[in-house]
CSV table of N, CA and C and ligand atoms in Angstrom, one decimal:
chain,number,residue,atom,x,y,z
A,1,UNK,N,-2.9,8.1,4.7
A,1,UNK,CA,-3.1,6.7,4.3
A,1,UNK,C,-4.4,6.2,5.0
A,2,UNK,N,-5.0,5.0,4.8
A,2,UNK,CA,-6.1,5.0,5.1
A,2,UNK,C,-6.2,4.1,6.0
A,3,UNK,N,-7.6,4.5,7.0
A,3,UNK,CA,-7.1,4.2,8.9
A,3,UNK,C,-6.4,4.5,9.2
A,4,UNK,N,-5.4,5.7,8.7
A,4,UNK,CA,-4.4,6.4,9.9
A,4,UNK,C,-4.9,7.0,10.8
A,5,UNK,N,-4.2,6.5,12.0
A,5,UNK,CA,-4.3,7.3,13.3
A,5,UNK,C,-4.2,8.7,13.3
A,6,UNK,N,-3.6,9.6,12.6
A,6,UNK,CA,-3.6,10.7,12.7
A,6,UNK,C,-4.6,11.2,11.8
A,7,UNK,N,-4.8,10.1,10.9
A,7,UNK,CA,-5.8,11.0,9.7
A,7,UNK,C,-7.3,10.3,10.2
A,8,UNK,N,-7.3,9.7,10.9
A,8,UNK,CA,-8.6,9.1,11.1
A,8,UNK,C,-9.9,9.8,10.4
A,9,UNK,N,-10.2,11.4,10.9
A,9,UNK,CA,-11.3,12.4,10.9
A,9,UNK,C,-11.2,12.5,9.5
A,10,UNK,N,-10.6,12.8,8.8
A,10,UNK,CA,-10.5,13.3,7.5
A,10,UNK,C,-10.2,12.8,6.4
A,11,UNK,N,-9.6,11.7,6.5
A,11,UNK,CA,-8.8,10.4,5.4
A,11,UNK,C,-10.3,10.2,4.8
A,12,UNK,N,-11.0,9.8,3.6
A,12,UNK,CA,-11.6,9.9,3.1
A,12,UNK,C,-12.2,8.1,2.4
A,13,UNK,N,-10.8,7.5,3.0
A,13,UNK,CA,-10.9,6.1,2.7
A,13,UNK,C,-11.0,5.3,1.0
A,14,UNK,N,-10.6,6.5,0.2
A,14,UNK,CA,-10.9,6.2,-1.4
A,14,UNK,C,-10.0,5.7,-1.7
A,15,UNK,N,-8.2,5.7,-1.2
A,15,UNK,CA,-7.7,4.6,-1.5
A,15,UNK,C,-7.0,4.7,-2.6
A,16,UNK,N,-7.1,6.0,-2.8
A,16,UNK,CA,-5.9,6.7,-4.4
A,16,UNK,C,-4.6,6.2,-3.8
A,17,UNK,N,-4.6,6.8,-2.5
A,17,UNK,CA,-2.9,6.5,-2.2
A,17,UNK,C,-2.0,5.1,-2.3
A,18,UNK,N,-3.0,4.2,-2.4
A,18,UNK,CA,-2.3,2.6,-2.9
A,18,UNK,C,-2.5,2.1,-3.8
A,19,UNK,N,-2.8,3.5,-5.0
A,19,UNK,CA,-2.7,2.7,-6.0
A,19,UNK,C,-1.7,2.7,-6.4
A,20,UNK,N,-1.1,2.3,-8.2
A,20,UNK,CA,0.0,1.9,-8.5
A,20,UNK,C,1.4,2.8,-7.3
A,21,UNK,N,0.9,3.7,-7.8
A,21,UNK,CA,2.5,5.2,-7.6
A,21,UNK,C,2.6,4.2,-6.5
A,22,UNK,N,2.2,4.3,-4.7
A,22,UNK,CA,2.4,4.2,-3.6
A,22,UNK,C,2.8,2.8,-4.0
A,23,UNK,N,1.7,1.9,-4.2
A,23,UNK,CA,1.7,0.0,-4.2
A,23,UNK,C,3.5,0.1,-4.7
A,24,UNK,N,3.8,0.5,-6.0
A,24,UNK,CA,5.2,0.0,-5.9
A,24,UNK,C,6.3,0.3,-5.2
A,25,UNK,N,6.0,1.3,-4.3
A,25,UNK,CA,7.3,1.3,-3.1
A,25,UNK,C,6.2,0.3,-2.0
A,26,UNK,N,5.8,-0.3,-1.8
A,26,UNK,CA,5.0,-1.4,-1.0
A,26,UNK,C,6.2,-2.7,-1.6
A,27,UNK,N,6.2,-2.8,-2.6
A,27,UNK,CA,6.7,-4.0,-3.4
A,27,UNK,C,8.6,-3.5,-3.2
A,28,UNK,N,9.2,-2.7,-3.0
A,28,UNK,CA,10.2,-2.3,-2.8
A,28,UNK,C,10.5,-2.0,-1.7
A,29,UNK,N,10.3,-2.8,-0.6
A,29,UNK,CA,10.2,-2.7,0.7
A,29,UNK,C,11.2,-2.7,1.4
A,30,UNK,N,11.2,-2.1,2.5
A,30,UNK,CA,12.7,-1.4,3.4
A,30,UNK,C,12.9,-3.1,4.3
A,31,UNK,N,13.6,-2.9,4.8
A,31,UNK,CA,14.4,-4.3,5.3
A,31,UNK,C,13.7,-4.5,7.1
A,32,UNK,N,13.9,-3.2,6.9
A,32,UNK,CA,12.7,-2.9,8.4
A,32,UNK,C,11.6,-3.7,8.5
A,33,UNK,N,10.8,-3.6,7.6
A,33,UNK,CA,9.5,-4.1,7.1
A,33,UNK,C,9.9,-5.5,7.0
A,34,UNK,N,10.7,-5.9,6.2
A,34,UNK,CA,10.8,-7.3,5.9
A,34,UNK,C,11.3,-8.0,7.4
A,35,UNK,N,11.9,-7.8,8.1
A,35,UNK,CA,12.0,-8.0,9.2
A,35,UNK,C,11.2,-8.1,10.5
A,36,UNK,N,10.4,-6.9,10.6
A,36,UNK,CA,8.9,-6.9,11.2
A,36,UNK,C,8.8,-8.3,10.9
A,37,UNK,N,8.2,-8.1,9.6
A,37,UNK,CA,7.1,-9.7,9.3
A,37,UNK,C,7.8,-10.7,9.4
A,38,UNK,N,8.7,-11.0,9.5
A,38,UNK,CA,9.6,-12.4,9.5
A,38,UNK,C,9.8,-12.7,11.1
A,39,UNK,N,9.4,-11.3,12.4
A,39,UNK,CA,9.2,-11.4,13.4
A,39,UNK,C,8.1,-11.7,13.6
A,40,UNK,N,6.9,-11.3,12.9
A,40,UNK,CA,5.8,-11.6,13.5
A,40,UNK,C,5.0,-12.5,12.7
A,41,UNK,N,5.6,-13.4,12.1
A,41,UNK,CA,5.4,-14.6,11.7
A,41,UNK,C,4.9,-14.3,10.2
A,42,UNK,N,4.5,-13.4,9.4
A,42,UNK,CA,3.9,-12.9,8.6
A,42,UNK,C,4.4,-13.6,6.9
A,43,UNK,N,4.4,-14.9,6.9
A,43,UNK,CA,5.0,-15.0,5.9
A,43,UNK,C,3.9,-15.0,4.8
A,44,UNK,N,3.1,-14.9,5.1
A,44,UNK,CA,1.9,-14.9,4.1
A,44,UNK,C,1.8,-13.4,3.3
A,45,UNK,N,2.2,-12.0,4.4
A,45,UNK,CA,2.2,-10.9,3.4
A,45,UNK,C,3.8,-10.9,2.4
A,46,UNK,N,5.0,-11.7,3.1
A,46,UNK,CA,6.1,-12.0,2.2
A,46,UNK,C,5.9,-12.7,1.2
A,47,UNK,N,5.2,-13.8,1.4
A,47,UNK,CA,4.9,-14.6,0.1
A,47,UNK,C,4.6,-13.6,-1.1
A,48,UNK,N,3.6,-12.8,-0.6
A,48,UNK,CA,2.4,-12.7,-1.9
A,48,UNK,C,3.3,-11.2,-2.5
A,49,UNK,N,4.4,-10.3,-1.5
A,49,UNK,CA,5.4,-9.5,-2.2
A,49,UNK,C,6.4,-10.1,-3.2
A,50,UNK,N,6.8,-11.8,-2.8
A,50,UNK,CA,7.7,-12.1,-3.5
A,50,UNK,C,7.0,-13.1,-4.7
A,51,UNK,N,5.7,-13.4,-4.4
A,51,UNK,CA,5.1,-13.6,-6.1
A,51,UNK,C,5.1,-12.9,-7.2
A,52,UNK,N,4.4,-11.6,-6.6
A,52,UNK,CA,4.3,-10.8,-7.2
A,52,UNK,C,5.2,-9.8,-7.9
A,53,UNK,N,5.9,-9.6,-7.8
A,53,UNK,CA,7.0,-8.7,-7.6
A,53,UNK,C,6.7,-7.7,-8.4
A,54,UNK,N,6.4,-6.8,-8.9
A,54,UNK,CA,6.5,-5.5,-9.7
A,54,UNK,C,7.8,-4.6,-10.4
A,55,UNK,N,7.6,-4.4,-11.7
A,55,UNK,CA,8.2,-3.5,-12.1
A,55,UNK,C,7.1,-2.7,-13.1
A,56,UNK,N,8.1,-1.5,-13.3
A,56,UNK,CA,7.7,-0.1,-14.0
A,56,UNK,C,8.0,-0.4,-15.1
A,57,UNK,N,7.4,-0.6,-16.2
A,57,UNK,CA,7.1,-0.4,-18.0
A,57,UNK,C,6.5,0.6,-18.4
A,58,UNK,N,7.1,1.4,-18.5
A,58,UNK,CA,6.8,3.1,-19.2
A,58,UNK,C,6.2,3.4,-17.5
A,59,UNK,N,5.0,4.0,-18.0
A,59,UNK,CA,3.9,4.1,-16.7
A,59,UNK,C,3.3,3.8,-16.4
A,60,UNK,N,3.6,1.9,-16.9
A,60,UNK,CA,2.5,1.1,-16.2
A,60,UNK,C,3.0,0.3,-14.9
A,61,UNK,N,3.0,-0.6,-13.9
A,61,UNK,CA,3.4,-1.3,-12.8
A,61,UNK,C,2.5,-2.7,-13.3
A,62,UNK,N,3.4,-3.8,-13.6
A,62,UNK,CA,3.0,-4.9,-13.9
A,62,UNK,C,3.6,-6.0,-12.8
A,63,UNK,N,3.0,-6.7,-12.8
A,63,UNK,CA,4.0,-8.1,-12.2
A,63,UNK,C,4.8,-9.3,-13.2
A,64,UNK,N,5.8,-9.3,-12.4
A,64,UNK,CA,6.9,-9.4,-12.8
A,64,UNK,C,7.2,-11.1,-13.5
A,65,UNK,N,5.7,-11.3,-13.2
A,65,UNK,CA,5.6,-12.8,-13.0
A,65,UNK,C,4.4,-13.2,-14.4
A,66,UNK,N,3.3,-12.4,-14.2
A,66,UNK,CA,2.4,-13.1,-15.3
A,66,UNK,C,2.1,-11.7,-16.6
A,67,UNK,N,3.0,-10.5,-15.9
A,67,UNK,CA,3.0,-9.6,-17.2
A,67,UNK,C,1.7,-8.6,-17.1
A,68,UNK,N,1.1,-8.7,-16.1
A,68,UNK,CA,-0.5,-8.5,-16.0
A,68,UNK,C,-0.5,-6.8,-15.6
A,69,UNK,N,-0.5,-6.0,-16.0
A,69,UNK,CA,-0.3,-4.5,-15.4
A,69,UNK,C,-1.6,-4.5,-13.5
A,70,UNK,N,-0.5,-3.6,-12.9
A,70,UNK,CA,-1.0,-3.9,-11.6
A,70,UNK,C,-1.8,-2.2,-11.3
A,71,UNK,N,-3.1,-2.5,-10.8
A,71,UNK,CA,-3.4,-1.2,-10.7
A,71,UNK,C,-3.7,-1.0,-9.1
A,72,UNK,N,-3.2,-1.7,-8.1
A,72,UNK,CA,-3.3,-1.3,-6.9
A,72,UNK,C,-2.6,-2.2,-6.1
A,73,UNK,N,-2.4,-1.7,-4.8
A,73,UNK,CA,-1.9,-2.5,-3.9
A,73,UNK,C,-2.6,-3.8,-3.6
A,74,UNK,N,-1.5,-5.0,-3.4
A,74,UNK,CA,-2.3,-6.3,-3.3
A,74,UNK,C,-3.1,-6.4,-2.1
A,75,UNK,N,-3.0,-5.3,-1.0
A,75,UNK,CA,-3.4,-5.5,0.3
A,75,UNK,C,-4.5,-4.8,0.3
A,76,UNK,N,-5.1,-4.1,-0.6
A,76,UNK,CA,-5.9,-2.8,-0.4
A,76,UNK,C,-7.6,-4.0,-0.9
A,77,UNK,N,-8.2,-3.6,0.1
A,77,UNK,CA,-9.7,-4.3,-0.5
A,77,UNK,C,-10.6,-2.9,-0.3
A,78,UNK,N,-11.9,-3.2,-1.6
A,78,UNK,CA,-13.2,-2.4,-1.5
A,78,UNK,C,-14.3,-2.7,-1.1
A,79,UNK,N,-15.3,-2.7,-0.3
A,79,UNK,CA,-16.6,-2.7,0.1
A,79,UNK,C,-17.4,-2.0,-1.2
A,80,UNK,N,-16.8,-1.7,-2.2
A,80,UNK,CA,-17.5,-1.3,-3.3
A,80,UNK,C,-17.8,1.0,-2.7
A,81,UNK,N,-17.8,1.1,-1.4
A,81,UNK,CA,-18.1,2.3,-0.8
A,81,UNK,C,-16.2,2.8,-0.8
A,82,UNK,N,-16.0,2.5,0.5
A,82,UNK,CA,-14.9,2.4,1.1
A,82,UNK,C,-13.5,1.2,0.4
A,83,UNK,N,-12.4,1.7,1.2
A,83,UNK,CA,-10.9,0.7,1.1
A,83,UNK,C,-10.7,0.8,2.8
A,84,UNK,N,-10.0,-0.9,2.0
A,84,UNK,CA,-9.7,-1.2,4.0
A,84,UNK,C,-8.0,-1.5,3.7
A,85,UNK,N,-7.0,-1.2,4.2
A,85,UNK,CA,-5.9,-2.2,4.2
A,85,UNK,C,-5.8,-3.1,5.0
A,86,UNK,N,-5.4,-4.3,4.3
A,86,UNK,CA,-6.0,-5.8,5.3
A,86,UNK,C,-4.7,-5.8,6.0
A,87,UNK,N,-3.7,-5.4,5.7
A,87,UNK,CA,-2.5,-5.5,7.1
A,87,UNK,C,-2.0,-3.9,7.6
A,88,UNK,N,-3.5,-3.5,8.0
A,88,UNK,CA,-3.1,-2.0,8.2
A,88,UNK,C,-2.3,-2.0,9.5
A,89,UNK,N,-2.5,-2.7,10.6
A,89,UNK,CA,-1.6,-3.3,11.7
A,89,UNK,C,0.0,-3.2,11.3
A,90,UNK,N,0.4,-3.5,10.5
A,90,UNK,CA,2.0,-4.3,10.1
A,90,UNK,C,2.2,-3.5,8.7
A,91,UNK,N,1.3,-2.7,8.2
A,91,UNK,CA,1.8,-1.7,6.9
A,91,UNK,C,3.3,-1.4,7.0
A,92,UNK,N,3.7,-0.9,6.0
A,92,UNK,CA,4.8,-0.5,5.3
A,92,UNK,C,5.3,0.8,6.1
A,93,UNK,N,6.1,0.9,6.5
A,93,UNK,CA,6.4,2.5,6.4
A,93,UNK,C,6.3,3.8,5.8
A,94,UNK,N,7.1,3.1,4.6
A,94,UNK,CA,6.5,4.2,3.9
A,94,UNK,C,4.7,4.2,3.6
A,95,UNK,N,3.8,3.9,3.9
A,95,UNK,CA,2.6,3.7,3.8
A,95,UNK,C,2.3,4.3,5.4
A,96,UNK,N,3.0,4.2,6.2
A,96,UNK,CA,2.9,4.8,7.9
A,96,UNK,C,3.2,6.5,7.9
A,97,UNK,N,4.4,6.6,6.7
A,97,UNK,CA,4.8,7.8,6.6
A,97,UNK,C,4.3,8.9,5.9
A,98,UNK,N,3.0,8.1,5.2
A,98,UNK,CA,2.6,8.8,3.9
A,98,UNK,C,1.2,10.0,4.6
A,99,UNK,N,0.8,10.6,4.8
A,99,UNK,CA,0.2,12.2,5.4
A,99,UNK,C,-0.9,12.3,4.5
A,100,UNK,N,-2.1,12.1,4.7
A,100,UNK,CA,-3.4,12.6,3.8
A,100,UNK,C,-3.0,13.7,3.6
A,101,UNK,N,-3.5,14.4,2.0
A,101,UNK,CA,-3.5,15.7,1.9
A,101,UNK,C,-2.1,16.1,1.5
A,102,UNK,N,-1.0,15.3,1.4
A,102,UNK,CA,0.1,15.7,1.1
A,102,UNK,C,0.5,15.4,-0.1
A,103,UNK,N,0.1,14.6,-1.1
A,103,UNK,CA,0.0,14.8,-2.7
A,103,UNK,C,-1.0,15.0,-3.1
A,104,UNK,N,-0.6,15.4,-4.5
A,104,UNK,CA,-1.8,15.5,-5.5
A,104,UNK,C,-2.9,14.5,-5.5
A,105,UNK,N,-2.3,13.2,-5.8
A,105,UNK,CA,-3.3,11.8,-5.9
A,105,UNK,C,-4.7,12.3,-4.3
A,106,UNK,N,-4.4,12.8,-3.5
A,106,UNK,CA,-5.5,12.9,-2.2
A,106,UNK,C,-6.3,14.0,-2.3
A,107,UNK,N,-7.7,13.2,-2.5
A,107,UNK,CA,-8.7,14.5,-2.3
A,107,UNK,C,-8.7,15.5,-1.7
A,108,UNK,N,-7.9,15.3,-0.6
A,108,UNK,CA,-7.5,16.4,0.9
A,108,UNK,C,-6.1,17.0,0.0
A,109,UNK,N,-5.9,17.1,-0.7
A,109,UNK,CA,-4.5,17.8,-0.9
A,109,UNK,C,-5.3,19.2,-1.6
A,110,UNK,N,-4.6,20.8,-0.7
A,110,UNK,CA,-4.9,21.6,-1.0
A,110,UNK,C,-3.6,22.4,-1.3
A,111,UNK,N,-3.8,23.2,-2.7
A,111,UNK,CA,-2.5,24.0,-3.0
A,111,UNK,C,-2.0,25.1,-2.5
B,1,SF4,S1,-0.1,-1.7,2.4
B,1,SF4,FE1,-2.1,-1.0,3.0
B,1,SF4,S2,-1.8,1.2,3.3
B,1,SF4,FE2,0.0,0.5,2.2
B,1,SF4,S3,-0.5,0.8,0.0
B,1,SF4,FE3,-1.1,-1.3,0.5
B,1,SF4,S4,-3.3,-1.1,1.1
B,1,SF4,FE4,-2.4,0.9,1.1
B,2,SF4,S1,-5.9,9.3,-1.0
B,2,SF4,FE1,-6.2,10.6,0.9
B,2,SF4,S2,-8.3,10.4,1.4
B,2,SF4,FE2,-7.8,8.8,-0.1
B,2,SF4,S3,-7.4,7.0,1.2
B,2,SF4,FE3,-5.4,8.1,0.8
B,2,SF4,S4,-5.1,9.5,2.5
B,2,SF4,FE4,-7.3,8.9,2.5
Protein backbone atom coordinates (compact mmCIF):
# COMPACT_ATOMS: atom_id res chain seq x y z
CA UNK A 1 0.00 0.00 0.00
CA UNK A 2 1.30 3.25 -0.48
CA UNK A 3 3.80 4.85 2.23
CA UNK A 4 4.00 1.60 3.76
CA UNK A 5 6.58 1.18 6.17
CA UNK A 6 7.48 -1.95 5.04
CA UNK A 7 7.12 -1.19 1.39
CA UNK A 8 8.63 2.10 1.51
CA UNK A 9 11.81 1.09 -1.08
CA UNK A 10 9.78 -0.46 -3.58
CA UNK A 11 5.93 0.55 -3.35
CA UNK A 12 5.84 2.46 -6.53
CA UNK A 13 3.18 4.95 -5.32
CA UNK A 14 0.74 4.44 -8.58
CA UNK A 15 -2.07 3.85 -6.33
CA UNK A 16 -3.79 0.73 -8.32
CA UNK A 17 -4.29 -0.65 -4.85
CA UNK A 18 -7.16 2.01 -3.87
CA UNK A 19 -8.76 1.87 -6.56
CA UNK A 20 -12.31 0.61 -6.81
CA UNK A 21 -11.48 -3.41 -5.70
CA UNK A 22 -9.47 -2.08 -2.34
CA UNK A 23 -11.66 1.50 -1.96
CA UNK A 24 -14.70 -0.71 -1.35
CA UNK A 25 -13.55 -2.73 1.54
CA UNK A 26 -12.35 0.98 2.79
CA UNK A 27 -16.15 1.83 2.67
CA UNK A 28 -16.94 -1.52 4.55
CA UNK A 29 -15.04 -0.91 7.36
CA UNK A 30 -14.08 -3.07 10.44
CA UNK A 31 -15.46 -1.65 13.76
CA UNK A 32 -11.82 -1.39 14.82
CA UNK A 33 -11.41 1.36 12.41
CA UNK A 34 -14.51 2.96 13.18
CA UNK A 35 -13.61 3.17 16.63
CA UNK A 36 -10.01 4.35 16.11
CA UNK A 37 -11.55 7.44 14.55
CA UNK A 38 -14.30 8.10 16.91
CA UNK A 39 -11.14 7.98 19.40
CA UNK A 40 -9.19 10.16 17.62
CA UNK A 41 -11.62 12.65 16.96
CA UNK A 42 -11.76 11.82 13.16
CA UNK A 43 -15.22 12.54 12.39
CA UNK A 44 -14.38 14.13 9.24
CA UNK A 45 -12.93 10.66 7.66
CA UNK A 46 -16.54 9.17 9.17
CA UNK A 47 -18.55 11.65 7.64
CA UNK A 48 -17.28 11.45 4.14
CA UNK A 49 -17.58 7.11 4.59
CA UNK A 50 -21.03 7.66 5.58
CA UNK A 51 -21.97 10.11 2.65
CA UNK A 52 -20.64 8.23 0.51
CA UNK A 53 -21.44 4.92 0.99
CA UNK A 54 -20.72 2.44 -1.95
CA UNK A 55 -22.16 -0.36 -3.41
CA UNK A 56 -21.26 -2.99 -6.23
CA UNK A 57 -23.52 -2.78 -9.58
CA UNK A 58 -22.29 -5.53 -11.76
CA UNK A 59 -18.48 -4.29 -11.71
CA UNK A 60 -18.90 -1.07 -11.15
CA UNK A 61 -18.62 0.62 -7.35
CA UNK A 62 -20.93 3.60 -7.23
CA UNK A 63 -22.15 5.78 -4.42
CA UNK A 64 -24.92 4.99 -2.92
CA UNK A 65 -26.07 8.46 -2.74
CA UNK A 66 -25.79 10.36 -6.14
CA UNK A 67 -25.53 7.04 -8.39
CA UNK A 68 -22.09 8.33 -9.70
CA UNK A 69 -19.73 5.13 -10.39
CA UNK A 70 -16.64 5.50 -7.99
CA UNK A 71 -13.27 4.82 -9.38
CA UNK A 72 -11.04 5.31 -6.33
CA UNK A 73 -10.63 5.72 -2.88
CA UNK A 74 -12.05 9.08 -1.51
CA UNK A 75 -8.75 9.42 0.47
CA UNK A 76 -6.27 8.73 -2.28
CA UNK A 77 -4.94 12.19 -3.93
CA UNK A 78 -2.51 12.64 -7.19
CA UNK A 79 0.32 15.17 -7.75
CA UNK A 80 -0.50 14.15 -11.35
CA UNK A 81 3.34 11.94 -10.78
CA UNK A 82 2.62 10.12 -7.62
CA UNK A 83 -0.61 9.09 -4.92
CA UNK A 84 -0.54 10.23 -1.42
CA UNK A 85 -3.15 8.70 1.12
CA UNK A 86 -4.32 11.76 3.09
CA UNK A 87 -5.08 9.62 6.25
CA UNK A 88 -2.17 7.34 5.70
CA UNK A 89 -1.60 7.81 9.62
CA UNK A 90 -5.21 6.35 10.69
CA UNK A 91 -5.73 4.06 7.27
CA UNK A 92 -7.87 1.08 7.34
CA UNK A 93 -6.51 -2.06 8.14
CA UNK A 94 -7.20 -3.79 5.68
CA UNK A 95 -5.31 -1.05 3.69
CA UNK A 96 -2.33 -1.72 6.70
CA UNK A 97 -2.65 -5.36 5.77
CA UNK A 98 -2.52 -5.09 2.14
CA UNK A 99 1.63 -6.19 0.99
CA UNK A 100 2.93 -4.54 -2.32
CA UNK A 101 3.36 -7.14 -4.86
CA UNK A 102 0.83 -9.33 -3.49
CA UNK A 103 -1.97 -9.00 -6.25
CA UNK A 104 -2.22 -8.79 -9.65
CA UNK A 105 -3.53 -4.98 -9.60
CA UNK A 106 0.61 -4.14 -8.30
CA UNK A 107 3.23 -3.57 -10.57
CA UNK A 108 5.51 -5.43 -8.05
CA UNK A 109 3.39 -8.52 -8.19
CA UNK A 110 5.53 -11.26 -9.65
CA UNK A 111 4.19 -14.88 -10.68
S1 LIG B 1 -7.42 4.70 2.82
FE1 LIG B 1 -5.50 5.33 1.91
S2 LIG B 1 -4.31 3.45 1.62
FE2 LIG B 1 -6.46 2.87 1.95
S3 LIG B 1 -7.35 2.67 -0.13
FE3 LIG B 1 -7.75 4.76 0.62
S4 LIG B 1 -6.04 5.99 -0.17
FE4 LIG B 1 -5.45 3.84 -0.30
S1 LIG C 1 -0.31 -0.99 -6.41
FE1 LIG C 1 1.67 -1.62 -5.52
S2 LIG C 1 3.15 -0.12 -6.28
FE2 LIG C 1 1.11 0.73 -6.63
S3 LIG C 1 0.73 1.99 -4.80
FE3 LIG C 1 -0.14 -0.04 -4.38
S4 LIG C 1 1.51 -1.18 -3.34
FE4 LIG C 1 2.43 0.60 -4.31
Amino acid sequence: MIQGAKSHESCKRCGKCCLANIASLVYDIEDSDRLRWIAENRNDILRILENESAVWMGDHLVSAKTGKIIHSCPFLQCDGIFTTCTIYETRPIVCRNFTPGSSEICPLYKK
